[in-house]
Tab-separated table of C-alpha atoms and ligand atoms in Angstrom:
chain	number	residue	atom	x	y	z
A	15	UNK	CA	-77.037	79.993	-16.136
A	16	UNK	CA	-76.690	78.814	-12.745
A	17	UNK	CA	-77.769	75.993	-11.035
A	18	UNK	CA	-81.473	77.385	-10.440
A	19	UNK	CA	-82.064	76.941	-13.732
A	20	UNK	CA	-80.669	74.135	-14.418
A	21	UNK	CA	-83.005	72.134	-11.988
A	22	UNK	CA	-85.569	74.136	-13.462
A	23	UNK	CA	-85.249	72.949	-16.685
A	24	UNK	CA	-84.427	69.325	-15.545
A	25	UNK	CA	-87.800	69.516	-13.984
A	26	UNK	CA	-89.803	70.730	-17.172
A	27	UNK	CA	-88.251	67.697	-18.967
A	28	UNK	CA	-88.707	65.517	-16.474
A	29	UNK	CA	-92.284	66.430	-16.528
A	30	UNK	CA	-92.508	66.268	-20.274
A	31	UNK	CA	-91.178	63.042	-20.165
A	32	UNK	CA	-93.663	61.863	-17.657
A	33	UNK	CA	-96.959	62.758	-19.799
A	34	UNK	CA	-95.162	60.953	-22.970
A	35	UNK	CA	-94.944	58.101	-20.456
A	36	UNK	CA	-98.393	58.408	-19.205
A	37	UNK	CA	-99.734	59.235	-22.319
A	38	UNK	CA	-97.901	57.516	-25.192
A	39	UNK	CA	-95.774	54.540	-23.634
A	40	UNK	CA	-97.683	52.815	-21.247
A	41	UNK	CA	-100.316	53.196	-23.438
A	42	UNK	CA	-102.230	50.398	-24.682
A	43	UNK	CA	-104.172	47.572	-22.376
A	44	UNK	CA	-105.645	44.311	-23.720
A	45	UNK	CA	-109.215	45.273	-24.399
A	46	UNK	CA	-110.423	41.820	-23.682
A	47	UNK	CA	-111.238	39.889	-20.627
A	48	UNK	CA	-111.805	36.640	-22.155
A	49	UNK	CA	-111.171	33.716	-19.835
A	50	UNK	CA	-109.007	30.709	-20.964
A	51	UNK	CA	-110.466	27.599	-18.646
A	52	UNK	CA	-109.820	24.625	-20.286
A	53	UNK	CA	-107.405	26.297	-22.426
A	54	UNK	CA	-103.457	24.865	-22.434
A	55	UNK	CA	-100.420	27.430	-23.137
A	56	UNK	CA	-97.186	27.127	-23.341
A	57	UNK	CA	-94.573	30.080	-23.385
A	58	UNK	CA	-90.927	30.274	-24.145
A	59	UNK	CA	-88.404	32.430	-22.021
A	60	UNK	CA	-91.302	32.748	-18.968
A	61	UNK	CA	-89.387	32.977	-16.207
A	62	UNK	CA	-88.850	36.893	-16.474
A	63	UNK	CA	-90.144	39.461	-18.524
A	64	UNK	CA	-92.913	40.202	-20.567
A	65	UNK	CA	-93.356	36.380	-20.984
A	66	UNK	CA	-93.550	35.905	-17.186
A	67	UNK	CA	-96.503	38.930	-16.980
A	68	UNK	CA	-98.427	37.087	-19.786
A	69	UNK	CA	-98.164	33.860	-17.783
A	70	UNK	CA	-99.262	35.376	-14.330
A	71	UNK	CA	-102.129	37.116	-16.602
A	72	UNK	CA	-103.354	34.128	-18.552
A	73	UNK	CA	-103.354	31.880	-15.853
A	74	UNK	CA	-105.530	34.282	-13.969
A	75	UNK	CA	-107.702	33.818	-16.630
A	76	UNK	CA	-107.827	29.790	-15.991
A	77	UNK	CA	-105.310	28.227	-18.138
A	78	UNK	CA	-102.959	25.357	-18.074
A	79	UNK	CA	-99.547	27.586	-18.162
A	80	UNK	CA	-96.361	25.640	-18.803
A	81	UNK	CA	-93.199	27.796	-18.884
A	82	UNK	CA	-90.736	26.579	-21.223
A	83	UNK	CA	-87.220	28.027	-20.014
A	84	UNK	CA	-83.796	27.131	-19.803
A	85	UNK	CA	-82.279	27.867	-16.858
A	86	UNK	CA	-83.787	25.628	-13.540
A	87	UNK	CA	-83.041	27.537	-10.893
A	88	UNK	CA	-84.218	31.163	-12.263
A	89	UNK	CA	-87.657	29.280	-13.534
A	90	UNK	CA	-88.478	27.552	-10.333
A	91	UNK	CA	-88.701	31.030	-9.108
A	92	UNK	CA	-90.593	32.680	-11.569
A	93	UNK	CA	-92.911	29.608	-11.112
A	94	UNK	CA	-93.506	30.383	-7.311
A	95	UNK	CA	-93.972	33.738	-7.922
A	96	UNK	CA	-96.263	33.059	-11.082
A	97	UNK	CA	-98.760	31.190	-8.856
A	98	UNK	CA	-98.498	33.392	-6.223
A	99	UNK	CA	-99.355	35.987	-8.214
A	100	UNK	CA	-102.366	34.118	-10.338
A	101	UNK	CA	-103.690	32.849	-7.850
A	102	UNK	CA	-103.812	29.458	-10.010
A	103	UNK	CA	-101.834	26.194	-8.835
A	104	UNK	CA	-102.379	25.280	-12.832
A	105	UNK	CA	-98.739	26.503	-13.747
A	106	UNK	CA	-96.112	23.885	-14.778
A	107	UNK	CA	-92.343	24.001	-16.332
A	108	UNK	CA	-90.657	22.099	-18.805
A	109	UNK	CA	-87.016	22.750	-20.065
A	110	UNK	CA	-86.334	24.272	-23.367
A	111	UNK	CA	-82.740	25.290	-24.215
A	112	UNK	CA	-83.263	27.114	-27.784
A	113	UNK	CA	-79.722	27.527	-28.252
A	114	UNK	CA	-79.353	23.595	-29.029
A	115	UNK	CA	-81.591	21.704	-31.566
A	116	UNK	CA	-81.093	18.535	-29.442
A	117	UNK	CA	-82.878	20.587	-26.637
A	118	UNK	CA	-85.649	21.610	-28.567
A	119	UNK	CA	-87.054	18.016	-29.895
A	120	UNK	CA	-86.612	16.548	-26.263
A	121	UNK	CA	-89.032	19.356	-25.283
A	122	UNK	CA	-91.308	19.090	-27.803
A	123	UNK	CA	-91.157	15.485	-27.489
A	124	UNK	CA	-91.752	15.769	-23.638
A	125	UNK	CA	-94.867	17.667	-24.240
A	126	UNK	CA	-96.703	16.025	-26.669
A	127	UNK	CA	-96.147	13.194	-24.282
A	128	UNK	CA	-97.859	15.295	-21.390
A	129	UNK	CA	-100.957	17.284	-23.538
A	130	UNK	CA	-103.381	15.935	-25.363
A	131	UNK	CA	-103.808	19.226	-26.943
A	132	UNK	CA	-101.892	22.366	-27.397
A	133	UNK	CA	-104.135	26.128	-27.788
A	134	UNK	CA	-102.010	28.611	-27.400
A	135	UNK	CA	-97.580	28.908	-28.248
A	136	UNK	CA	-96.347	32.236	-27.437
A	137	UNK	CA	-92.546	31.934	-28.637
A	138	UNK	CA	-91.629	34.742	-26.712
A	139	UNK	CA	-87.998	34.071	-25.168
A	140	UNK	CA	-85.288	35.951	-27.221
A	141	UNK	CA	-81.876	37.210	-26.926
A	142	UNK	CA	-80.765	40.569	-27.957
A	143	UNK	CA	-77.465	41.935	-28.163
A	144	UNK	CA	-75.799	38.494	-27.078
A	145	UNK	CA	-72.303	37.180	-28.909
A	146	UNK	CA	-71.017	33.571	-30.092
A	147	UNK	CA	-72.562	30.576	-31.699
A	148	UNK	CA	-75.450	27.824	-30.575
A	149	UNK	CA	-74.849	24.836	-29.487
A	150	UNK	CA	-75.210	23.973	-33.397
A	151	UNK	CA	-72.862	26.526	-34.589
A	152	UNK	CA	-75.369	29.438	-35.588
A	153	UNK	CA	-75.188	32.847	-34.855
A	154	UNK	CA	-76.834	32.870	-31.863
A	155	UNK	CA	-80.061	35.433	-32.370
A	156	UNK	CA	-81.200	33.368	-35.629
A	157	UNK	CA	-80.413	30.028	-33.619
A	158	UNK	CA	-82.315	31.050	-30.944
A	159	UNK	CA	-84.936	33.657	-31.676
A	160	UNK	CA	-85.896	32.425	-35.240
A	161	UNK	CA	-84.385	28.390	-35.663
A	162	UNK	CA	-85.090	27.291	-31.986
A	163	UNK	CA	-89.089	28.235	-32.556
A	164	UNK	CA	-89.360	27.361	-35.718
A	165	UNK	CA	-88.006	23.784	-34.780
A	166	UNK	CA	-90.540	24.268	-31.583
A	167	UNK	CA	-93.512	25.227	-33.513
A	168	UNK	CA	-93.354	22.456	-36.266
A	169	UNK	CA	-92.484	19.831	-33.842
A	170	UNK	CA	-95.986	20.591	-31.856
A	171	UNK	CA	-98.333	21.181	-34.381
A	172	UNK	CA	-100.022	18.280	-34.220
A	173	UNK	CA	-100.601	19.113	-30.848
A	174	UNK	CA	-102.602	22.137	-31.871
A	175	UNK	CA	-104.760	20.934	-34.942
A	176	UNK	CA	-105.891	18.405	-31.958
A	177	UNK	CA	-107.488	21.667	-30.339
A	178	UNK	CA	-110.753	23.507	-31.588
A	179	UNK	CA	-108.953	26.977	-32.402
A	180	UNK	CA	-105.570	27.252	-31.778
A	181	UNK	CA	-103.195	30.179	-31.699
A	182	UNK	CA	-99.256	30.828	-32.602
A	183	UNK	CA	-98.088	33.931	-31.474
A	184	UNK	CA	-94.824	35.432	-32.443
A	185	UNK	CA	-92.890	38.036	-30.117
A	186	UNK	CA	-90.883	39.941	-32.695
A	187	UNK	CA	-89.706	43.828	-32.992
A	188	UNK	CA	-90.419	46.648	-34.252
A	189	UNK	CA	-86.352	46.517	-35.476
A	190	UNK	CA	-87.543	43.583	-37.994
A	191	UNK	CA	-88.006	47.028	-39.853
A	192	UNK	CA	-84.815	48.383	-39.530
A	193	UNK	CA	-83.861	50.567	-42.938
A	194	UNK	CA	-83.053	48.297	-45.840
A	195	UNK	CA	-82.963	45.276	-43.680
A	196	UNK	CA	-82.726	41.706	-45.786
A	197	UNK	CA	-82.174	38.255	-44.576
A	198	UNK	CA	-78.388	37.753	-44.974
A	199	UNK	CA	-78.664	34.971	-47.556
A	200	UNK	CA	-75.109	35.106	-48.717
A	201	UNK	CA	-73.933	34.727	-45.179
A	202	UNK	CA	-76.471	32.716	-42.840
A	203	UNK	CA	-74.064	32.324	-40.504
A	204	UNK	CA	-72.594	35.440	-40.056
A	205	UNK	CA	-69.088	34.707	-39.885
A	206	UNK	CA	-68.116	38.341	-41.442
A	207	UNK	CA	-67.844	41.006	-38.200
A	208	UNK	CA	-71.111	42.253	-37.462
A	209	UNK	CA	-72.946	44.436	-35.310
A	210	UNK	CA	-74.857	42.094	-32.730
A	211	UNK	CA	-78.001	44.957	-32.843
A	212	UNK	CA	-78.207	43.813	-36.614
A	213	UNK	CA	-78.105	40.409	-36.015
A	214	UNK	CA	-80.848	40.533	-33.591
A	215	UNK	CA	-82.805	42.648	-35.881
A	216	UNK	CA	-82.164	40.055	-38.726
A	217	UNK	CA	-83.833	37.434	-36.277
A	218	UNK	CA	-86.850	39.746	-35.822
A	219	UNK	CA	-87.550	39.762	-39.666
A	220	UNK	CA	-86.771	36.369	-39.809
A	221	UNK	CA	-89.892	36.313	-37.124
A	222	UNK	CA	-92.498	38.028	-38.816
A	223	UNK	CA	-91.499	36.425	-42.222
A	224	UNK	CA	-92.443	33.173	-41.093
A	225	UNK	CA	-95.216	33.988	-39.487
A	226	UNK	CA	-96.726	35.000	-42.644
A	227	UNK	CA	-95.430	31.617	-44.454
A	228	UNK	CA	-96.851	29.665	-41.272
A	229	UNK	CA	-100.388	31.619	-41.391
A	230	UNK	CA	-100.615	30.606	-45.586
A	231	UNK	CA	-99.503	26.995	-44.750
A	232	UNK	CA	-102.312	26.640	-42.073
A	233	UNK	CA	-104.775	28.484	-43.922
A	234	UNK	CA	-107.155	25.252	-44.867
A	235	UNK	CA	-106.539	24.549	-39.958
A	236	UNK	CA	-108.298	25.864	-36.956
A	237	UNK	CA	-105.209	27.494	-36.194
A	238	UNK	CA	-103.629	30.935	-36.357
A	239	UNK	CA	-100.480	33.068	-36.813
A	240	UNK	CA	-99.751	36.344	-35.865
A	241	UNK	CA	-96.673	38.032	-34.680
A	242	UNK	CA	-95.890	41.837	-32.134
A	243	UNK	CA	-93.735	44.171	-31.434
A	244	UNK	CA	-94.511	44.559	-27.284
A	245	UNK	CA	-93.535	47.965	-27.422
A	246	UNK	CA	-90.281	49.257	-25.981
A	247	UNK	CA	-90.231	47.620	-22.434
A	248	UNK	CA	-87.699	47.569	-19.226
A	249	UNK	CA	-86.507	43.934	-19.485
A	250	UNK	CA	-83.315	41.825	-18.373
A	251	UNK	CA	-83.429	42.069	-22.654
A	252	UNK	CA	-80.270	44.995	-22.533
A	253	UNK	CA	-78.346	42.194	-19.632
A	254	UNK	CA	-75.654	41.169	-22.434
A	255	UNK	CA	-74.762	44.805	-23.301
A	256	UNK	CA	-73.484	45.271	-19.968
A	257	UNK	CA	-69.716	44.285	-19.223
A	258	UNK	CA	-69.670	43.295	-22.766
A	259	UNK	CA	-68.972	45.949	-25.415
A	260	UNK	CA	-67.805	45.704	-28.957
A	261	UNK	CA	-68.095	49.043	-30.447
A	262	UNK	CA	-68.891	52.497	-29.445
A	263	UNK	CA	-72.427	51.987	-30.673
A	264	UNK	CA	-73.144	49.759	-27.564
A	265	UNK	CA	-71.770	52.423	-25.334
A	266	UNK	CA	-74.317	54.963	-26.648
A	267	UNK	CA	-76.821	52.937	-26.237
A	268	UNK	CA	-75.843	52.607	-22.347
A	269	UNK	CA	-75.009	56.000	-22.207
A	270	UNK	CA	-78.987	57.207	-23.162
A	271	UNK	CA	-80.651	54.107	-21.280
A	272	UNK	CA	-81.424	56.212	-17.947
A	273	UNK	CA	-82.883	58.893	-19.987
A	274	UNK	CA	-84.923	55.950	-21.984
A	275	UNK	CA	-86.078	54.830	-18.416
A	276	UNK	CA	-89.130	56.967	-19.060
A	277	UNK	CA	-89.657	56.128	-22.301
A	278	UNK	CA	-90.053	52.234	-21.426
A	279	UNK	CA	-93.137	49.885	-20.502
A	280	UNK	CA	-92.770	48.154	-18.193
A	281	UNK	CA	-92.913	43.972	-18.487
A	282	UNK	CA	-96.492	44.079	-17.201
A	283	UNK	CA	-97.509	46.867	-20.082
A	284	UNK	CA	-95.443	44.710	-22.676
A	285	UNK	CA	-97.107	41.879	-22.195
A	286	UNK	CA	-100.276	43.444	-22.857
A	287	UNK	CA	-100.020	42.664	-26.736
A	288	UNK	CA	-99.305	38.889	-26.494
A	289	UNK	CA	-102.437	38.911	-24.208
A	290	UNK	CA	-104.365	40.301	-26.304
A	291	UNK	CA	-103.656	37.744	-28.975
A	292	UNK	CA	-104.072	35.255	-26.636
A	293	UNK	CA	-107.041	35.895	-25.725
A	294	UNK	CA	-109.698	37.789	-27.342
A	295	UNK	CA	-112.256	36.150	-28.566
A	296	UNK	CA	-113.033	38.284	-31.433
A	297	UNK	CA	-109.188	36.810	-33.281
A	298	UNK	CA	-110.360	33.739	-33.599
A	299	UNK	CA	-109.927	33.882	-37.330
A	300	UNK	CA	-107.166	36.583	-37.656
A	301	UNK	CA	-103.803	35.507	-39.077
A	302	UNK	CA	-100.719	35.988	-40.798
A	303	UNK	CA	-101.225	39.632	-39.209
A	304	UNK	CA	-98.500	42.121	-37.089
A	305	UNK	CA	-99.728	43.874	-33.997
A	306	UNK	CA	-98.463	46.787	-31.668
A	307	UNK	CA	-100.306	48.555	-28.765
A	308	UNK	CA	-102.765	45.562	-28.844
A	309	UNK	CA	-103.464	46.917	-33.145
A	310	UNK	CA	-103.153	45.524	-36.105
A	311	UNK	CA	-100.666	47.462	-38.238
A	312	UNK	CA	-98.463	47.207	-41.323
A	313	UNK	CA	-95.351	45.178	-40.586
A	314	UNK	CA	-92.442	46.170	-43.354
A	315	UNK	CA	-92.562	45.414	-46.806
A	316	UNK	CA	-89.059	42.954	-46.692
A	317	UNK	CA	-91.497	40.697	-44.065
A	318	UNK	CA	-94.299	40.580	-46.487
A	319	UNK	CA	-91.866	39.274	-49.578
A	320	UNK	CA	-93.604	35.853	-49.922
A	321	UNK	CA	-90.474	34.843	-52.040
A	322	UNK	CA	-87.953	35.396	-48.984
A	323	UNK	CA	-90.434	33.731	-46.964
A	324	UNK	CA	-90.360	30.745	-49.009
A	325	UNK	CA	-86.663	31.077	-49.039
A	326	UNK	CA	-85.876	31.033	-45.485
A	327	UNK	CA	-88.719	28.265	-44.579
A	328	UNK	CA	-86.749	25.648	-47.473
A	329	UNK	CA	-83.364	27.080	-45.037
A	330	UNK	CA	-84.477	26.819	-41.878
A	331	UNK	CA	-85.668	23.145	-42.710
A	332	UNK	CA	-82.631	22.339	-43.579
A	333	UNK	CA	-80.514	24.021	-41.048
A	334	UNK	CA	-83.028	22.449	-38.433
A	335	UNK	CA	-83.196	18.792	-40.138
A	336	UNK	CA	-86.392	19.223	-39.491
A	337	UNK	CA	-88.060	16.248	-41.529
A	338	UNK	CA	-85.809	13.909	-39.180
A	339	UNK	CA	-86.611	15.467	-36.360
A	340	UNK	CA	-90.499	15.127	-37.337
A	341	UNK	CA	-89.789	11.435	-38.422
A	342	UNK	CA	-88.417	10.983	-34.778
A	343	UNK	CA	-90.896	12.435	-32.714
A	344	UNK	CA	-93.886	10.642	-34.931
A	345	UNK	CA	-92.797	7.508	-34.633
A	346	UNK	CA	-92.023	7.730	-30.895
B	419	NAP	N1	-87.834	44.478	-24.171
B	419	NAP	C1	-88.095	45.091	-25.302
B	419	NAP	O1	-88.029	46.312	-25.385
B	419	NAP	C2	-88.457	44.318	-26.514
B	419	NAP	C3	-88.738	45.011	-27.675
B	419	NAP	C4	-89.071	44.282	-28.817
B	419	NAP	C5	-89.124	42.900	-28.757
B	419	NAP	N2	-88.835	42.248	-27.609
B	419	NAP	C6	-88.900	40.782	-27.607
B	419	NAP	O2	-89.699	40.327	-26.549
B	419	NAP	C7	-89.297	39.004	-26.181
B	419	NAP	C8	-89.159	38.912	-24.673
B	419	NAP	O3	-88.112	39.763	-24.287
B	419	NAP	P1	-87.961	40.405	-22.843
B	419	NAP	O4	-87.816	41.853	-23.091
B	419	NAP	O5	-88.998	39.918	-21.912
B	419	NAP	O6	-86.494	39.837	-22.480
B	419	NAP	P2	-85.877	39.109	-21.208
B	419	NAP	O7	-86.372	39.734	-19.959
B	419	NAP	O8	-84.416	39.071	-21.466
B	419	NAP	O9	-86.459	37.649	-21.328
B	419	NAP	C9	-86.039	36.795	-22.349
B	419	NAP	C10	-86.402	35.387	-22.025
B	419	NAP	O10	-85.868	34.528	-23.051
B	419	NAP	C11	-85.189	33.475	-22.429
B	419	NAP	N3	-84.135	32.899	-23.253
B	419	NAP	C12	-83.019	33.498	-23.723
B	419	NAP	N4	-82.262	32.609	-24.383
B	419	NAP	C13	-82.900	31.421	-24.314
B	419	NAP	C14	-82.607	30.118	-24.775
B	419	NAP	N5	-81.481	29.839	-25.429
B	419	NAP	N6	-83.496	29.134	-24.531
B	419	NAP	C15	-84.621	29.388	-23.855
B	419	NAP	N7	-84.952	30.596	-23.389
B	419	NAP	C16	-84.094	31.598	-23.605
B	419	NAP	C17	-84.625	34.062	-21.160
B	419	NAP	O11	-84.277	33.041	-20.271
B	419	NAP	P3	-83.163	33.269	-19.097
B	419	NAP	O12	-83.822	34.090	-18.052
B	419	NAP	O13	-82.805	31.900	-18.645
B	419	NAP	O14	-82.021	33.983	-19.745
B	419	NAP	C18	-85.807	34.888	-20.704
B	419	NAP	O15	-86.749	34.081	-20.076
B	419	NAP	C19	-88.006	38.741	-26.944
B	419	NAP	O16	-88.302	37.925	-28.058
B	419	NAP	C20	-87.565	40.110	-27.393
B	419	NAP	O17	-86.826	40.049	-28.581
B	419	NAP	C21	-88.494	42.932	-26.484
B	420	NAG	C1	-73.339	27.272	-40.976
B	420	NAG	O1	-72.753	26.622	-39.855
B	420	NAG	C2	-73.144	25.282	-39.701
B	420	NAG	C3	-72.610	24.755	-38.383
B	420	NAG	O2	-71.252	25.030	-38.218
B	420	NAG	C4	-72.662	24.449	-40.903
B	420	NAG	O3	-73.081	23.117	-40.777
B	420	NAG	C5	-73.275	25.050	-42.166
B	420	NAG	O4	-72.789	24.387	-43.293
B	420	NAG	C6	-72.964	26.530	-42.270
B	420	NAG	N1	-73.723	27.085	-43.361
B	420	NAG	C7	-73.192	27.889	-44.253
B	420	NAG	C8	-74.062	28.355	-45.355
B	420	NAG	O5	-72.039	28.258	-44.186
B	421	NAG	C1	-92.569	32.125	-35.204
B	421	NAG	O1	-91.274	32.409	-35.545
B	421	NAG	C2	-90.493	31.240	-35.703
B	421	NAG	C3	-89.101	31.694	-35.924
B	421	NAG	O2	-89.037	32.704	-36.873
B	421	NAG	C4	-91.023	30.415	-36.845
B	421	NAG	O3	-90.267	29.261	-37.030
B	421	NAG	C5	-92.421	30.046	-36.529
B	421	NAG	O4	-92.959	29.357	-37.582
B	421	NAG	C6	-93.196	31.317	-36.273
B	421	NAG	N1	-94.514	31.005	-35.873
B	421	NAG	C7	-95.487	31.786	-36.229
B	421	NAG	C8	-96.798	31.488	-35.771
B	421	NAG	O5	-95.256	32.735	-36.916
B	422	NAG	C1	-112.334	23.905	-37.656
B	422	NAG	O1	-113.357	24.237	-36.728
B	422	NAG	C2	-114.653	24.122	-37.278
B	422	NAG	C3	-115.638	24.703	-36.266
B	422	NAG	O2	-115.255	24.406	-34.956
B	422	NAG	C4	-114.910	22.671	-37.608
B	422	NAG	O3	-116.213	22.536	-38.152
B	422	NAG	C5	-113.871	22.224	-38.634
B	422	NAG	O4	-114.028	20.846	-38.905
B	422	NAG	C6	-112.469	22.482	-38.132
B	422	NAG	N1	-111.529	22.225	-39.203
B	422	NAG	C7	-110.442	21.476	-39.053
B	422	NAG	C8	-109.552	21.316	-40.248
B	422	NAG	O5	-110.166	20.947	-38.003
């Protein structure tokens, strides 16, 4: 062939790959437009990604935003930019480092100092693909996607029975449904090798598992649980992949990331979801449900086993020393 054709046929799947964009990806918009005035939220990992696009988005809408990130610098920014955007001066920070337990209760503790009421957590921040331990000595995708929130969320419920409705939303993946995934009981810790994608889809499950557990031990509140998959979306998510490989998996999945360019959301469209839940008036009774594409849909069957997600909740107390840590913060 020469190169003629070549182009030619880079252009037709180009195009293709445009109206899957257009027409599959980018897809879904929150269907809602239901202000939040009066309304406090607080979302982990807000100083980039789809959490910062929910925060510019709900504090159009008139709420109380407080980002809850770790790194200073990087969140001062995405606070500037957040209110520039909005429009809305009602945006505030707080640190959270989820990779440390310590962290989390001085947060938490910090907060219900400052609210009087807590309507919306979006534990949204995440790592994917990331190596090494937390400042605890957990793998470090179930220290800090799954343990760091679940520490979080316990820690500040009292906050939200305190409001009329409130709502706990849970950024998870559609890889909590990876084939034959399980929560590795026999070795919480990973200390086996392990492929970091894996472990990161282990936290996922881990996710949507205890949402479910959450929504059936808040049935007789006024307050929900629901977890998402965003979609697939162009994030700083893929950062610890660069300069940072382990096995020739990783490289493939650098190697096809241009073409997947098309494929993606962006943070804007993948926030749409967590909006949605957020904010639409019509949820207010909805939980223990999974969303994509701003739908409910069927998460896997391992994240509906209500005996794993008894399991993990009795683990996850323990690993977090969680009735301490609610001892501590009651009493203070
Ligand atoms: N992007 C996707 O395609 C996709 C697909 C499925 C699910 N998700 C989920 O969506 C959520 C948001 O991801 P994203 O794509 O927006 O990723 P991102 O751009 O990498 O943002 C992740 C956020 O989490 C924060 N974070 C990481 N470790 C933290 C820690 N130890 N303590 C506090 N905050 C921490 C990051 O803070 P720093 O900026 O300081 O690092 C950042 O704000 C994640 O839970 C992810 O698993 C994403
Ligand atoms: C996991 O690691 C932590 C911290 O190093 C340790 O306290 C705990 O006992 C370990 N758990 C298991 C099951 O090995
Ligand atoms: C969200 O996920 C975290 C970590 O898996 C869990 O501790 C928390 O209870 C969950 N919250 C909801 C509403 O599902
Ligand atoms: C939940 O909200 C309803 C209606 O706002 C209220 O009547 C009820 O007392 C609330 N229940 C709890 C447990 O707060």
């Amino acid at each position: 062939m020469t190169w003629l054709m070549w182009i030619f046929l880079a252009s037709i799947v180009m195009f293709l790959l445009y109206l899957v964009n257009i027409y599959y990806v980018s897809a879904a918009r929150c269907p809602s437009s239901d202000r939040m005035d009066g309304k406090t939220v607080v979302i982990t990992g807000s100083n980039t990604g789809i959490g910062k696009y929910a925060a510019i988005e709900l504090a159009r809408r008139g709420a109380h935003v407080i980002l809850a990130c770790r790194d200073r610098k990087r969140t001062e920014e995405a606070l500037r930019d957040i209110r520039r955007l909005s429009g809305s001066e009602k945006v505030e920070m707080e640190m959270l480092d989820l990779a440390s337990l310590q962290s989390v209760r001085e947060c938490a503790k910090r907060l219900r100092d400052r609210l009087t009421k807590l309507d919306v957590l979006i534990n949204n921040a995440g790592v994917m693909m990331a190596s090494g331990k937390s400042v605890d000595g957990y793998e470090i995708h179930f220290a800090v996607n799954h343990l760091g929130h679940f520490l979080l969320t316990n820690l500040l419920l009292d906050l939200m029975k305190k409001a009329p409705a409130a709502r706990i939303i849970n950024v998870s993946s559609i890889n909590h449904a990876f084939w034959g995934l399980q929560i590795n009981w026999d070795d919480i810790n990973f200390s086996k090798p392990y492929w970091r994608m894996n472990a990161y889809s282990h936290s996922k499950l881990a996710n949507v598992l205890f949402t479910n557990e959450l929504a059936r031990r808040l049935k007789d509140t006024n307050i929900t649980a629901n977890s998402l998959h965003p979609g697939v979306v162009r994030t700083e998510v893929t950062r610890s992949i660069l300069g940072n490989y382990q096995s020739i998996l990783d490289g493939i999945i650098l190697l096809i990331t241009p073409i997947w360019y098309c494929l993606t959301k962006t943070p804007e469209q993948g926030a749409q979801t967590s909006i949605y839940l957020a904010t639409d008036r019509q949820l207010d009774h909805v939980t223990g449900k999974y969303f994509s594409e701003c739908k409910e849909c069927p998460s896997s069957k391992t994240s509906q086993d209500r005996q794993s997600a008894e399991r993990l909740w009795k683990l996850s107390e323990e690993m977090t020393n969680l009735r301490d840590a609610l001892k501590e913060i009651r009493n203070n």
